[in-house]
Structures are given as structure tokens and as C-alpha cells.
PDB file of C-alpha atoms in Angstrom:
ATOM      1  CA  UNK A   1      12.655  68.817 -72.167  1.00 57.00           C
ATOM      2  CA  UNK A   2       9.937  70.057 -69.869  1.00 66.00           C
ATOM      3  CA  UNK A   3       7.012  68.569 -71.792  1.00 66.00           C
ATOM      4  CA  UNK A   4       4.699  66.557 -69.524  1.00 71.00           C
ATOM      5  CA  UNK A   5       3.495  64.190 -72.269  1.00 78.00           C
ATOM      6  CA  UNK A   6       6.794  62.371 -72.883  1.00 82.00           C
ATOM      7  CA  UNK A   7       8.387  59.407 -71.161  1.00 86.00           C
ATOM      8  CA  UNK A   8      11.072  60.109 -68.585  1.00 87.00           C
ATOM      9  CA  UNK A   9      14.508  58.832 -69.528  1.00 89.00           C
ATOM     10  CA  UNK A  10      16.039  59.566 -66.129  1.00 90.00           C
ATOM     11  CA  UNK A  11      14.568  59.322 -62.662  1.00 90.00           C
ATOM     12  CA  UNK A  12      14.823  61.972 -59.944  1.00 91.00           C
ATOM     13  CA  UNK A  13      18.287  60.700 -58.958  1.00 93.00           C
ATOM     14  CA  UNK A  14      19.564  61.022 -62.525  1.00 92.00           C
ATOM     15  CA  UNK A  15      19.593  57.261 -63.129  1.00 94.00           C
ATOM     16  CA  UNK A  16      18.379  55.702 -66.378  1.00 93.00           C
ATOM     17  CA  UNK A  17      14.739  54.655 -66.279  1.00 93.00           C
ATOM     18  CA  UNK A  18      13.464  51.327 -67.592  1.00 94.00           C
ATOM     19  CA  UNK A  19      12.433  53.130 -70.784  1.00 92.00           C
ATOM     20  CA  UNK A  20      15.969  54.383 -71.420  1.00 93.00           C
ATOM     21  CA  UNK A  21      17.437  50.987 -70.543  1.00 94.00           C
ATOM     22  CA  UNK A  22      15.167  49.322 -73.107  1.00 94.00           C
ATOM     23  CA  UNK A  23      16.145  51.895 -75.740  1.00 94.00           C
ATOM     24  CA  UNK A  24      19.824  51.320 -74.969  1.00 95.00           C
ATOM     25  CA  UNK A  25      19.325  47.561 -75.250  1.00 95.00           C
ATOM     26  CA  UNK A  26      17.640  47.887 -78.662  1.00 94.00           C
ATOM     27  CA  UNK A  27      20.343  50.244 -79.958  1.00 94.00           C
ATOM     28  CA  UNK A  28      23.126  47.996 -78.639  1.00 95.00           C
ATOM     29  CA  UNK A  29      21.576  44.980 -80.398  1.00 94.00           C
ATOM     30  CA  UNK A  30      21.185  46.955 -83.627  1.00 95.00           C
ATOM     31  CA  UNK A  31      24.830  48.000 -83.506  1.00 96.00           C
ATOM     32  CA  UNK A  32      25.955  44.433 -82.783  1.00 95.00           C
ATOM     33  CA  UNK A  33      23.908  43.107 -85.729  1.00 94.00           C
ATOM     34  CA  UNK A  34      25.253  45.882 -87.959  1.00 94.00           C
ATOM     35  CA  UNK A  35      28.836  44.811 -87.184  1.00 96.00           C
ATOM     36  CA  UNK A  36      27.901  41.183 -87.802  1.00 94.00           C
ATOM     37  CA  UNK A  37      26.312  42.086 -91.145  1.00 93.00           C
ATOM     38  CA  UNK A  38      29.364  44.114 -92.168  1.00 95.00           C
ATOM     39  CA  UNK A  39      31.534  41.077 -91.401  1.00 95.00           C
ATOM     40  CA  UNK A  40      29.306  38.809 -93.496  1.00 95.00           C
ATOM     41  CA  UNK A  41      29.355  41.282 -96.378  1.00 94.00           C
ATOM     42  CA  UNK A  42      33.155  41.381 -96.130  1.00 96.00           C
ATOM     43  CA  UNK A  43      33.183  37.574 -96.479  1.00 96.00           C
ATOM     44  CA  UNK A  44      31.033  37.798 -99.603  1.00 97.00           C
ATOM     45  CA  UNK A  45      33.310  40.487-101.004  1.00 96.00           C
ATOM     46  CA  UNK A  46      36.420  38.416-100.234  1.00 97.00           C
ATOM     47  CA  UNK A  47      35.182  35.475-102.320  1.00 97.00           C
ATOM     48  CA  UNK A  48      34.160  37.728-105.198  1.00 96.00           C
ATOM     49  CA  UNK A  49      30.399  37.425-104.884  1.00 96.00           C
ATOM     50  CA  UNK A  50      29.500  41.114-104.919  1.00 95.00           C
ATOM     51  CA  UNK A  51      29.391  43.141-108.114  1.00 92.00           C
ATOM     52  CA  UNK A  52      28.194  46.666-108.771  1.00 91.00           C
ATOM     53  CA  UNK A  53      25.026  46.621-110.834  1.00 86.00           C
ATOM     54  CA  UNK A  54      21.940  48.602-111.617  1.00 83.00           C
ATOM     55  CA  UNK A  55      18.440  47.269-111.172  1.00 76.00           C
ATOM     56  CA  UNK A  56      15.019  48.255-112.392  1.00 76.00           C
ATOM     57  CA  UNK A  57      12.241  48.438-109.827  1.00 73.00           C
ATOM     58  CA  UNK A  58       8.958  47.857-111.645  1.00 70.00           C
ATOM     59  CA  UNK A  59       8.626  47.763-115.402  1.00 70.00           C
ATOM     60  CA  UNK A  60      10.587  49.730-117.986  1.00 70.00           C
ATOM     61  CA  UNK A  61       8.463  52.536-119.406  1.00 71.00           C
ATOM     62  CA  UNK A  62       5.644  51.905-116.944  1.00 72.00           C
ATOM     63  CA  UNK A  63       6.806  53.988-114.035  1.00 71.00           C
ATOM     64  CA  UNK A  64       9.719  51.744-113.076  1.00 75.00           C
ATOM     65  CA  UNK A  65      12.735  53.303-111.379  1.00 79.00           C
ATOM     66  CA  UNK A  66      16.351  52.449-112.228  1.00 81.00           C
ATOM     67  CA  UNK A  67      18.702  52.188-109.235  1.00 80.00           C
ATOM     68  CA  UNK A  68      22.437  52.447-109.943  1.00 85.00           C
ATOM     69  CA  UNK A  69      25.576  51.841-107.915  1.00 85.00           C
ATOM     70  CA  UNK A  70      24.129  48.891-106.015  1.00 85.00           C
ATOM     71  CA  UNK A  71      26.251  45.896-105.111  1.00 89.00           C
ATOM     72  CA  UNK A  72      24.436  42.659-105.833  1.00 89.00           C
ATOM     73  CA  UNK A  73      25.336  39.002-105.569  1.00 92.00           C
ATOM     74  CA  UNK A  74      26.817  37.848-108.867  1.00 93.00           C
ATOM     75  CA  UNK A  75      24.848  34.693-109.721  1.00 91.00           C
ATOM     76  CA  UNK A  76      27.599  33.316-111.960  1.00 94.00           C
ATOM     77  CA  UNK A  77      30.231  33.798-109.267  1.00 96.00           C
ATOM     78  CA  UNK A  78      27.932  32.097-106.744  1.00 95.00           C
ATOM     79  CA  UNK A  79      27.416  29.113-109.059  1.00 95.00           C
ATOM     80  CA  UNK A  80      31.181  28.849-109.592  1.00 96.00           C
ATOM     81  CA  UNK A  81      32.085  28.619-105.883  1.00 97.00           C
ATOM     82  CA  UNK A  82      33.708  25.405-104.751  1.00 96.00           C
ATOM     83  CA  UNK A  83      32.162  23.219-102.055  1.00 96.00           C
ATOM     84  CA  UNK A  84      34.603  24.297 -99.324  1.00 97.00           C
ATOM     85  CA  UNK A  85      33.877  27.992 -99.860  1.00 97.00           C
ATOM     86  CA  UNK A  86      30.130  27.356 -99.885  1.00 96.00           C
ATOM     87  CA  UNK A  87      30.437  25.373 -96.658  1.00 96.00           C
ATOM     88  CA  UNK A  88      32.383  28.214 -95.001  1.00 96.00           C
ATOM     89  CA  UNK A  89      29.787  30.750 -96.106  1.00 97.00           C
ATOM     90  CA  UNK A  90      26.992  28.498 -94.820  1.00 96.00           C
ATOM     91  CA  UNK A  91      28.703  28.018 -91.466  1.00 96.00           C
ATOM     92  CA  UNK A  92      29.342  31.728 -90.959  1.00 96.00           C
ATOM     93  CA  UNK A  93      25.815  32.738 -91.947  1.00 94.00           C
ATOM     94  CA  UNK A  94      26.922  34.621 -95.062  1.00 96.00           C
ATOM     95  CA  UNK A  95      25.120  32.165 -97.358  1.00 96.00           C
ATOM     96  CA  UNK A  96      21.852  32.883 -95.543  1.00 95.00           C
ATOM     97  CA  UNK A  97      22.502  36.550 -96.241  1.00 94.00           C
ATOM     98  CA  UNK A  98      22.853  35.697 -99.957  1.00 95.00           C
ATOM     99  CA  UNK A  99      19.489  33.898 -99.926  1.00 94.00           C
ATOM    100  CA  UNK A 100      17.821  36.784 -98.096  1.00 92.00           C
ATOM    101  CA  UNK A 101      19.371  39.164-100.625  1.00 90.00           C
ATOM    102  CA  UNK A 102      17.945  37.152-103.525  1.00 89.00           C
ATOM    103  CA  UNK A 103      14.477  37.102-101.991  1.00 88.00           C
ATOM    104  CA  UNK A 104      14.682  40.822-101.347  1.00 85.00           C
ATOM    105  CA  UNK A 105      15.637  41.463-104.968  1.00 80.00           C
ATOM    106  CA  UNK A 106      12.615  39.489-106.150  1.00 79.00           C
ATOM    107  CA  UNK A 107      10.394  41.601-103.907  1.00 76.00           C
ATOM    108  CA  UNK A 108      12.067  44.748-105.183  1.00 71.00           C
ATOM    109  CA  UNK A 109      11.589  43.806-108.828  1.00 66.00           C
ATOM    110  CA  UNK A 110       8.114  42.256-108.646  1.00 68.00           C
ATOM    111  CA  UNK A 111       6.740  42.898-105.184  1.00 65.00           C
ATOM    112  CA  UNK A 112       5.183  45.711-103.228  1.00 59.00           C
ATOM    113  CA  UNK A 113       7.840  48.314-104.046  1.00 56.00           C
ATOM    114  CA  UNK A 114       7.461  47.617-107.758  1.00 58.00           C
ATOM    115  CA  UNK A 115       3.685  47.965-107.430  1.00 62.00           C
ATOM    116  CA  UNK A 116       4.100  51.248-105.588  1.00 59.00           C
ATOM    117  CA  UNK A 117       6.296  52.684-108.362  1.00 55.00           C
ATOM    118  CA  UNK A 118       3.868  51.894-111.185  1.00 56.00           C
ATOM    119  CA  UNK A 119       2.175  54.780-112.880  1.00 55.00           C
ATOM    120  CA  UNK A 120      -1.552  54.986-112.137  1.00 55.00           C
ATOM    121  CA  UNK A 121      -2.588  54.491-115.791  1.00 54.00           C
ATOM    122  CA  UNK A 122      -1.054  51.020-115.890  1.00 50.00           C
ATOM    123  CA  UNK A 123      -3.623  48.363-115.045  1.00 56.00           C
ATOM    124  CA  UNK A 124      -2.748  46.128-112.125  1.00 56.00           C
ATOM    125  CA  UNK A 125      -2.552  42.406-112.839  1.00 56.00           C
ATOM    126  CA  UNK A 126      -5.588  40.318-111.815  1.00 50.00           C
ATOM    127  CA  UNK A 127      -5.632  39.562-108.137  1.00 54.00           C
ATOM    128  CA  UNK A 128      -7.556  36.275-108.337  1.00 60.00           C
ATOM    129  CA  UNK A 129      -8.016  33.354-110.721  1.00 56.00           C
ATOM    130  CA  UNK A 130     -11.613  34.443-111.332  1.00 60.00           C
ATOM    131  CA  UNK A 131     -10.380  37.826-112.544  1.00 58.00           C
ATOM    132  CA  UNK A 132      -7.599  36.209-114.538  1.00 54.00           C
ATOM    133  CA  UNK A 133      -9.900  33.777-116.398  1.00 59.00           C
ATOM    134  CA  UNK A 134     -12.990  35.997-116.261  1.00 58.00           C
ATOM    135  CA  UNK A 135     -14.978  33.198-114.730  1.00 58.00           C
ATOM    136  CA  UNK A 136     -17.102  32.946-111.655  1.00 57.00           C
ATOM    137  CA  UNK A 137     -18.002  29.286-111.580  1.00 58.00           C
ATOM    138  CA  UNK A 138     -16.507  27.564-108.603  1.00 58.00           C
ATOM    139  CA  UNK A 139     -18.874  24.607-108.903  1.00 58.00           C
ATOM    140  CA  UNK A 140     -16.644  21.672-108.203  1.00 54.00           C
ATOM    141  CA  UNK A 141     -16.562  19.199-105.367  1.00 57.00           C
ATOM    142  CA  UNK A 142     -14.313  16.519-104.021  1.00 54.00           C
ATOM    143  CA  UNK A 143     -15.656  13.144-102.947  1.00 59.00           C
ATOM    144  CA  UNK A 144     -13.091  11.534-100.673  1.00 57.00           C
ATOM    145  CA  UNK A 145     -15.432   8.780 -99.433  1.00 62.00           C
ATOM    146  CA  UNK A 146     -15.771   6.811-102.670  1.00 52.00           C
TER     147      UNK A 146
END
């Protein structure tokens, strides 16, 4: 508490400094958003969209990791929702959470996390079309004036 290299949280009168006020503001916003998210998840649960599943991050047998006990959006249940329920979920923001969840799952399965879990002996996929087709000729042009 006596270190000179830190930021003061309280001034000489014992009042919160600007630093502490900013920290409190960030934490208050995080807590508010956490409660909002819990409410949205409860809406998804109430309409039967969440199901416990396991997912594979990366590729089976190539360093992929299996995660169990995760609740995911059930695609069949989502497709079976009636228009009124979908409209309610859209209005509340819960449907946006479903879309974000789906994008996150794609990143988990095929994105950076999957790449990070690969074993080093597995070759990475080509990063460019030249590498993919083993070509280096980019000799083409567009003539928009004729």
C-alpha cells in the first residue's frame, strides 16, 4: 500500500480519486451488462433454445480439444420457433445474443482458438490463393474504358 509507483485510489481527504471513480464506473457497467446477459439467457432457456452439448475445438486427432457440459443454442429448436416468439426475442435483444453465440462457435471451431490448439506437426492451411494453387502469376488487368 505504500508503493510509490502505483496510482492513488483515494486523495488526502480519503475521497475517491478520478482513477477509482473510473474503475467503479467500469465495474458497475460490467455488472449491469452481466445481469442483462443473464436475463437474456433466461429468455433463451424459457423457450427451449439451450441444450447441453459437447464441442470439439480444432480437428479430431490433430490436437483438437473436446469441451463438455456446454449449453449451446439448439439449431432445430431455433428453426421451430414461431414468429411471435422470434419477434419477442428480437425485441429483447436475445436473438442478437443467439447470432453472436453462433459466430463465436464458428470462431471456436475453425478460428484462432482452433489454430492455437493444433499440434505443431499438423501443417497449417495455405494462407493465400498463391499458396493454395501453387501459382505466382498475377498477370491480369481490367480495362474499364473500353
